[in-house]
Tab-separated table of C-alpha atoms in Angstrom:
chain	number	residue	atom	x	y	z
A	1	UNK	CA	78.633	88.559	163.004
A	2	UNK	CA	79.270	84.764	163.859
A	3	UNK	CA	81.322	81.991	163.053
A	4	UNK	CA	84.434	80.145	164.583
A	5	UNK	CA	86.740	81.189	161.726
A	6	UNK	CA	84.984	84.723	161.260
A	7	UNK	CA	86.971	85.619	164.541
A	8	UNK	CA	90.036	84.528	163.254
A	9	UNK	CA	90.083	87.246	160.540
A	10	UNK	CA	87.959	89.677	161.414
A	11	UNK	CA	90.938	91.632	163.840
A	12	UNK	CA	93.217	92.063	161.119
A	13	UNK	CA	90.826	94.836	159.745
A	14	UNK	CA	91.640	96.938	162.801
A	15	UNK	CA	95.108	97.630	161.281
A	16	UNK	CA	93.934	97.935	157.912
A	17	UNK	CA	90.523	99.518	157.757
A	18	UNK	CA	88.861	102.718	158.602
A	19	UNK	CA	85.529	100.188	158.626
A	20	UNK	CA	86.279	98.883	162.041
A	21	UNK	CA	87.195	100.572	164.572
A	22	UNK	CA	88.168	97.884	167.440
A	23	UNK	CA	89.577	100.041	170.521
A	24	UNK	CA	92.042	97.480	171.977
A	25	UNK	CA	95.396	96.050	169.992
A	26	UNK	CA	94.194	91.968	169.143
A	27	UNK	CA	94.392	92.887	165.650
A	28	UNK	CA	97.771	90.785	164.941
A	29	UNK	CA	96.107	87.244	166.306
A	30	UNK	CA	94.388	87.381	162.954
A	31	UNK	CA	97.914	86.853	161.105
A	32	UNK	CA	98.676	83.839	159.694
A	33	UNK	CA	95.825	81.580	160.498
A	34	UNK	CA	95.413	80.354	156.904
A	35	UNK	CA	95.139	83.898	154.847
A	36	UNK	CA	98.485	84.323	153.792
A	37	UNK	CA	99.636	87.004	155.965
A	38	UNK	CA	102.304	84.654	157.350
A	39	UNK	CA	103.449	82.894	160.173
A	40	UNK	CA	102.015	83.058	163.382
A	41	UNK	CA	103.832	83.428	166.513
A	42	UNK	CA	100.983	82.439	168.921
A	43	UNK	CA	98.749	79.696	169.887
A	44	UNK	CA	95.861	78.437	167.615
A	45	UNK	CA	92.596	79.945	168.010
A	46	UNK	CA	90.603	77.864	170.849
A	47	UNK	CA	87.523	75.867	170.015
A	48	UNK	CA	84.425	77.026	169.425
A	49	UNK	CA	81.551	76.931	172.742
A	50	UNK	CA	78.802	74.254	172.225
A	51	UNK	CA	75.687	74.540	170.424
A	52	UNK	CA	73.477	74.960	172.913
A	53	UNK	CA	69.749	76.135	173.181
A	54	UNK	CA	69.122	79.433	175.365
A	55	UNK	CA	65.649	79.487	177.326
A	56	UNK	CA	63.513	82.694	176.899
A	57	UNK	CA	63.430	82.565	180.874
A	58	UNK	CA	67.407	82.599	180.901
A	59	UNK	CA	67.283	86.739	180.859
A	60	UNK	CA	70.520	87.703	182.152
A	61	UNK	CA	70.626	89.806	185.495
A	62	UNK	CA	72.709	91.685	182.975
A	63	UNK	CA	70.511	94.649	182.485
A	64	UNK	CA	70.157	95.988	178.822
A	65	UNK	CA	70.506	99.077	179.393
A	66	UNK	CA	67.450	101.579	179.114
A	67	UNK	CA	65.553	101.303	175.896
A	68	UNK	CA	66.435	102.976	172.793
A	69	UNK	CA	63.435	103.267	169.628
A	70	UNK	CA	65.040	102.846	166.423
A	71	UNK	CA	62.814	104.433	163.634
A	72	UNK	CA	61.778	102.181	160.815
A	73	UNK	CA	59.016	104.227	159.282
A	74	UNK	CA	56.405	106.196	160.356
A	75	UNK	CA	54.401	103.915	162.520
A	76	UNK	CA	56.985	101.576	163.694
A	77	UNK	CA	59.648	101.931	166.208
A	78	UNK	CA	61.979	98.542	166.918
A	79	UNK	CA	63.300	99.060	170.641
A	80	UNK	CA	66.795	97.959	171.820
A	81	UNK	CA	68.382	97.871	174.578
A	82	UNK	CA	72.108	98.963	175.527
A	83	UNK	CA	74.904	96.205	176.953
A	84	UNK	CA	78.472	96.887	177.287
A	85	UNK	CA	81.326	94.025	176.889
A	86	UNK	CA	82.668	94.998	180.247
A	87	UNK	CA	79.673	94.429	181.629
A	88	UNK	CA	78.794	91.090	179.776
A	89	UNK	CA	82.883	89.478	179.293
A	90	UNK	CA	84.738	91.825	181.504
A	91	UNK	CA	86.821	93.553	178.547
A	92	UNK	CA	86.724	97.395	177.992
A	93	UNK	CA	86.352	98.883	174.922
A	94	UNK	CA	86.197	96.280	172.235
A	95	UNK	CA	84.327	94.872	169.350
A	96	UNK	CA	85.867	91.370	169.364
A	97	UNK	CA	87.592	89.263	171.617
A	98	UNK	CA	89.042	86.185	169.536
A	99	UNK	CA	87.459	82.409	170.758
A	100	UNK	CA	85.142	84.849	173.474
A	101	UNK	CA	82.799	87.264	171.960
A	102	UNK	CA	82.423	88.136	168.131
A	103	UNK	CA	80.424	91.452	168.054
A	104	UNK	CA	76.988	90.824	168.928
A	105	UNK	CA	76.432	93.937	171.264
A	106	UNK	CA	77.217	96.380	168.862
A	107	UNK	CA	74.739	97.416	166.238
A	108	UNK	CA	75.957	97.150	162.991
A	109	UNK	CA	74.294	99.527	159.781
A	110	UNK	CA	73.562	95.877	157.827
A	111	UNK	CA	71.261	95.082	160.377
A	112	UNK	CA	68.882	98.192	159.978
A	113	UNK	CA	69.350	98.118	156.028
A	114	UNK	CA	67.704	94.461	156.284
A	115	UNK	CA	64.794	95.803	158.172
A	116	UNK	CA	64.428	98.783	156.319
A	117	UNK	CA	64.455	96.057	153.209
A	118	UNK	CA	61.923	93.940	154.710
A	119	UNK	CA	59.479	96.571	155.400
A	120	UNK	CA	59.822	98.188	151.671
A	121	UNK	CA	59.339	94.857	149.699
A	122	UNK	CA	56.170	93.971	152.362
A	123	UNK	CA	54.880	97.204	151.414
A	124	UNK	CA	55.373	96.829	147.994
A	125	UNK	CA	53.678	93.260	148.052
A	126	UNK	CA	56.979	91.482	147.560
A	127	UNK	CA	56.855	89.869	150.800
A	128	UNK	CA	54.419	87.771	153.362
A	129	UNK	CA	56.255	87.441	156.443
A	130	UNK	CA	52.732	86.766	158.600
A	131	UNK	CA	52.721	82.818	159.670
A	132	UNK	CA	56.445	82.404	158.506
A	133	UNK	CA	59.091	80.158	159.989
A	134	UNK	CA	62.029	82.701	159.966
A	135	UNK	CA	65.744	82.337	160.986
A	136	UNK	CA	67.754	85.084	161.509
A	137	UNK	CA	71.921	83.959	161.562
A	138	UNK	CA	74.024	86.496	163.786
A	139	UNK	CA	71.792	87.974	165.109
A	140	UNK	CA	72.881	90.184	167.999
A	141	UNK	CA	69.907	92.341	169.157
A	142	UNK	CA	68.089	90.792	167.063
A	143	UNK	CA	65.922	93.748	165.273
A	144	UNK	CA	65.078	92.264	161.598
A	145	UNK	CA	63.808	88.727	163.769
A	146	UNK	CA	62.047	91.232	166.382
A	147	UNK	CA	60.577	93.006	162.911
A	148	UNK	CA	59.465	89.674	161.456
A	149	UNK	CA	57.401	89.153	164.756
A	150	UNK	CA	55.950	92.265	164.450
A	151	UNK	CA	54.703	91.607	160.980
A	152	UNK	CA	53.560	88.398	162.101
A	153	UNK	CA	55.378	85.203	161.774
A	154	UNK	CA	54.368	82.006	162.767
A	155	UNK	CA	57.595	81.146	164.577
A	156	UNK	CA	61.569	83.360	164.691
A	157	UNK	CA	64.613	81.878	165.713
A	158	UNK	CA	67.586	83.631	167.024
A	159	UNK	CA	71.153	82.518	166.599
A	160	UNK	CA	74.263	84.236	167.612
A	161	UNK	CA	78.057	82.711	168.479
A	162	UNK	CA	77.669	83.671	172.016
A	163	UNK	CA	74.881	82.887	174.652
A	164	UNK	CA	76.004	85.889	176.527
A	165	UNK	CA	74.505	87.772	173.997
A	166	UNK	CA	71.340	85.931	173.766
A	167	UNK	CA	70.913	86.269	177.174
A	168	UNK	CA	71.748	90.325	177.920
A	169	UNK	CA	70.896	91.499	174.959
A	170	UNK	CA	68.759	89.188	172.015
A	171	UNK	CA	66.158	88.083	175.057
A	172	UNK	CA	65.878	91.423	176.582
A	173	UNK	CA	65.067	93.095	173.389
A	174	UNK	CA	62.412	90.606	172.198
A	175	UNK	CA	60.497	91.058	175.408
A	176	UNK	CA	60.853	94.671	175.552
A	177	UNK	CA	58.911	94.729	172.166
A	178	UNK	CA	56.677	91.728	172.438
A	179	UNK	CA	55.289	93.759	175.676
A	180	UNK	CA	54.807	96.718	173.851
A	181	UNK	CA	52.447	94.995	170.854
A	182	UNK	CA	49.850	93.651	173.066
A	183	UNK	CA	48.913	91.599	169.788
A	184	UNK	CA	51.664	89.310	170.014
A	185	UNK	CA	50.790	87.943	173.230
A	186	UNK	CA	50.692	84.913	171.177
A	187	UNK	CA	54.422	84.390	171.232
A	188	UNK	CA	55.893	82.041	173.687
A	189	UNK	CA	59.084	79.969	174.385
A	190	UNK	CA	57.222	77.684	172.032
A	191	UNK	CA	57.621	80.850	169.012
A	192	UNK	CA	60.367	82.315	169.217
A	193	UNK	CA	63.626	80.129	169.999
A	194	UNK	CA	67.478	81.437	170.768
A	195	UNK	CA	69.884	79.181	169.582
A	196	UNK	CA	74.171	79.836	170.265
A	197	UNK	CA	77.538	77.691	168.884
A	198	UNK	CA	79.268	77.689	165.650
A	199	UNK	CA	77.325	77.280	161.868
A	200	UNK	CA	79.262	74.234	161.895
A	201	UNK	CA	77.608	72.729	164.401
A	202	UNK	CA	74.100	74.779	165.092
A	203	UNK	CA	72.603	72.902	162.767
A	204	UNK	CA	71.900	70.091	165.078
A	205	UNK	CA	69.950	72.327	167.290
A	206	UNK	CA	67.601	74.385	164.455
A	207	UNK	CA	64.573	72.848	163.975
A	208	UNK	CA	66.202	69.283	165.257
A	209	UNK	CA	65.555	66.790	162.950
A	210	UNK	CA	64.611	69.067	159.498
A	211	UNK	CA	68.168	70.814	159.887
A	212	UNK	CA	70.000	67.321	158.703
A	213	UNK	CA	69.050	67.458	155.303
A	214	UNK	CA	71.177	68.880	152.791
A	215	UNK	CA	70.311	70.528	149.411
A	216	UNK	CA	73.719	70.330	148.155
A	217	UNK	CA	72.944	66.891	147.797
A	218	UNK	CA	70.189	64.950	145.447
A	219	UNK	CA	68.066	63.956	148.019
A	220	UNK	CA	65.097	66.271	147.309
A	221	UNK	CA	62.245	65.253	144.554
A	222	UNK	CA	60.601	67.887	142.518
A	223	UNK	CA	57.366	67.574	143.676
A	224	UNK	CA	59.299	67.091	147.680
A	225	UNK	CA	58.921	70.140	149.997
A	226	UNK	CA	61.695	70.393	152.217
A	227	UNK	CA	60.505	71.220	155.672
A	228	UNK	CA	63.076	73.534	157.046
A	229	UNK	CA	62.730	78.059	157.598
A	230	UNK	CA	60.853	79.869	154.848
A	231	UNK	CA	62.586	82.703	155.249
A	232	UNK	CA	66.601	83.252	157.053
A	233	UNK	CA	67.820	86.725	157.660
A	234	UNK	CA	71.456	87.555	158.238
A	235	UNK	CA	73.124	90.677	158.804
A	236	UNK	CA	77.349	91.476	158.302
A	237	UNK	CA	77.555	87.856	158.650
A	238	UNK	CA	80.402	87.622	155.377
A	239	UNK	CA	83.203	89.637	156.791
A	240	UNK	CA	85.528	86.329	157.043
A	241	UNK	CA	85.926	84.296	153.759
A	242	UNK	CA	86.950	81.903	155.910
A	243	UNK	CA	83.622	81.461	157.949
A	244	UNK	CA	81.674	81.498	154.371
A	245	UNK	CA	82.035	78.199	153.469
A	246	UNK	CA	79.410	77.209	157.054
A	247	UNK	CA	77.631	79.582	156.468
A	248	UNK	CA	76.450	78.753	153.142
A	249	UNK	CA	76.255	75.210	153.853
A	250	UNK	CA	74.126	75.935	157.207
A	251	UNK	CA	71.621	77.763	154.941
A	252	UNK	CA	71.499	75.085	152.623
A	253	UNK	CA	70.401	72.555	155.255
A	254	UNK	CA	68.185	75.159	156.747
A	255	UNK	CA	66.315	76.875	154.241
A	256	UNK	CA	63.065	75.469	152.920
A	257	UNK	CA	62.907	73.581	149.765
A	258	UNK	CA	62.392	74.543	147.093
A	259	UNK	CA	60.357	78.135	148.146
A	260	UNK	CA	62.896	79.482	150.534
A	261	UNK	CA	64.375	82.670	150.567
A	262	UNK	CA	67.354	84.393	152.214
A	263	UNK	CA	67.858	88.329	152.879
A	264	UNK	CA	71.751	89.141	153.278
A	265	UNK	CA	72.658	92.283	153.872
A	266	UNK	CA	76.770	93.340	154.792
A	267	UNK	CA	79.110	95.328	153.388
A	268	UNK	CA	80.077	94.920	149.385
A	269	UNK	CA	83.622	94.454	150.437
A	270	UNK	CA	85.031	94.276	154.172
A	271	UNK	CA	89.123	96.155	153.025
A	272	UNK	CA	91.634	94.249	154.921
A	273	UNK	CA	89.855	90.959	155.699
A	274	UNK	CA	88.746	89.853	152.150
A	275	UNK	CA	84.760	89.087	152.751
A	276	UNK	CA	81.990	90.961	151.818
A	277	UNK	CA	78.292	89.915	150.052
A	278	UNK	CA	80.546	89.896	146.425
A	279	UNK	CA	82.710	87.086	147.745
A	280	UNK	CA	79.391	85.420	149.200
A	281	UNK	CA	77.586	85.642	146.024
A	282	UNK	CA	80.180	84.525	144.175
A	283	UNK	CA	80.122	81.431	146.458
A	284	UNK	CA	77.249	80.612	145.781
A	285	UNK	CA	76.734	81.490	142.025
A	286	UNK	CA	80.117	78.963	141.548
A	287	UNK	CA	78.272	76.067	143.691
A	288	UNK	CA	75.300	76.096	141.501
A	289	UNK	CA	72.613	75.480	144.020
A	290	UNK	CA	71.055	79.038	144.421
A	291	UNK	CA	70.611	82.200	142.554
A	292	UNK	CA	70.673	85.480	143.829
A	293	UNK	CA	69.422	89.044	143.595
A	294	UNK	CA	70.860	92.563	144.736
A	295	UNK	CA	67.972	93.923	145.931
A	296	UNK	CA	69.276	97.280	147.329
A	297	UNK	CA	72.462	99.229	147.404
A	298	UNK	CA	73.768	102.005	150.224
A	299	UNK	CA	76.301	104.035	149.736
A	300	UNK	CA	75.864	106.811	152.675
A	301	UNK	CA	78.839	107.435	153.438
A	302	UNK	CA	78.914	106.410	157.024
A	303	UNK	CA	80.656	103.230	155.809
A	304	UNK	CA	81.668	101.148	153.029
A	305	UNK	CA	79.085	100.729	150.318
A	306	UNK	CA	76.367	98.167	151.581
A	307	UNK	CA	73.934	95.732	149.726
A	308	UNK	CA	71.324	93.794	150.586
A	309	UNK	CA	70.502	89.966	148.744
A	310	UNK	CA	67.961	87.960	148.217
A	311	UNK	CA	69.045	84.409	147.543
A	312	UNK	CA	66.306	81.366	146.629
A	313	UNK	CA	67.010	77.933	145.644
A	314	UNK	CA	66.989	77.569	141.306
């Protein structure tokens, strides 16, 4: 979950919604930064951290934590690790700290139902992920870009709001796996990438000089393949309607054109905050630029109903 106006809203929810269960009391920052819940009697959020790029050598000392398998099917296991925000920022107990950390050591359900996705439509012959460049926005540990190097792509970069979590958790857990599939040897610092800063500014780091390009704009010919990810993944990146606006417009200067595809999965409706994949869709059905697909819908019961997207340029 990323974005520099995400964290603005995000808190409120703790007040509001059984769906979040944030253990300390920041939910009133969130109040009246632009939402209509009024005026606000403290200071402005503070700026967002560079965009910078984080090595694959830059492991924290931070330990992850001893590994964890999480069960995608009935040959593969994804392995995390474990890291704790006291440990990483030196706060106890929560799942956002507003202008510091915005959730990337927890693991959220969205996250395994885009895996889970990925793997059903490559066994069904929906999907090629082998020799792919992939993307994956928010990612926190990381597990549906650690699956896409599994299956075989060509390059997988990593992009979360914090470095911290890059380097404690995202780094640690593509290691732990890479060492475990001797196959993948393959995959270097020149492979796999970890990117952190704001989607209003990342841009300048992905794939450097592809990422300027926007498809919002004219500048593409027909017959013009845009050279940017094949495929980006993003996981309960929507919670903010704020932060929605970026995002769409990063994945329009990302994405390949005209062949690339994005996976969203997040909740159908974040209560209390106002996001949710509906609001995102109906982004981007009102801009023009993209269609998209509900692919699959979960309603288990261990949170609000979830849905996963597949968007593509028209």
């Amino acid at each position: 979950m990323e974005g520099k106006e995400a964290k603005d809203t995000v808190a409120a929810a703790a007040s509001s919604s059984p769906l979040f269960s944030f253990s300390n009391s920041n939910a009133s920052f969130a109040f009246g930064f632009g939402f209509g819940f009024g005026a606000s009697s403290g200071p402005p959020p503070p700026p967002p951290p560079p965009a910078v790029e984080v090595l694959l050598s830059e492991e924290s000392p931070v330990a992850a934590g001893e590994l964890e398998p999480v069960v995608i099917d009935d040959s593969l296991s994804i392995y995390k690790g474990r890291a704790s925000t006291s440990d990483v920022f030196g706060v106890k107990n929560s799942d956002l700290v507003p202008g510091k950390y915005e959730g990337g050591l927890k693991l959220w359900e969205g996250s395994l139902d885009l895996v889970k996705t990925l793997n059903s439509d490559i066994k069904e012959d929906r999907l090629l992920l082998e020799g792919k460049r992939v993307l994956e926005l928010g990612c926190g540990h990381g597990l549906p870009g650690i699956y896409a190097i599994l299956k075989g792509a060509g390059l997988v970069h990593f992009q979360d709001f914090n470095a911290e979590v890059l380097r404690c958790l995202t780094i640690p857990n593509v290691k732990a796996n890479l060492l475990k599939e001797s196959s993948q040897e393959k995959f270097t610092s020149g492979s796999v990438g970890f990117f952190a800063g704001d989607w209003s500014e990342i841009d300048s780091l992905l794939l450097r000089g592809d990422a300027d390009l926007d498809k919002s704009t004219n500048g593409h010919e027909n017959d013009t393949a845009y050279n940017g990810y094949d495929i980006i993944l993003m996981a309960e990146t929507v919670y903010a309607v704020s932060s929605l606006p970026n995002l769409y417009r990063l994945i329009k200067k990302c994405l390949r054109y005209p062949e690339g595809i994005v996976y969203m999965a997040g909740k159908k409706h974040y209560f209390g905050v106002g996001g949710g994949t509906r609001q995102f869709v109906r982004l981007v059905t009102e801009d023009g630029a993209m269609q998209s697909d509900l692919l699959v819908e979960v309603a288990d019961g261990s949170s609000n109903v979830r849905e996963v997207w597949k968007l593509s340029f028209k």
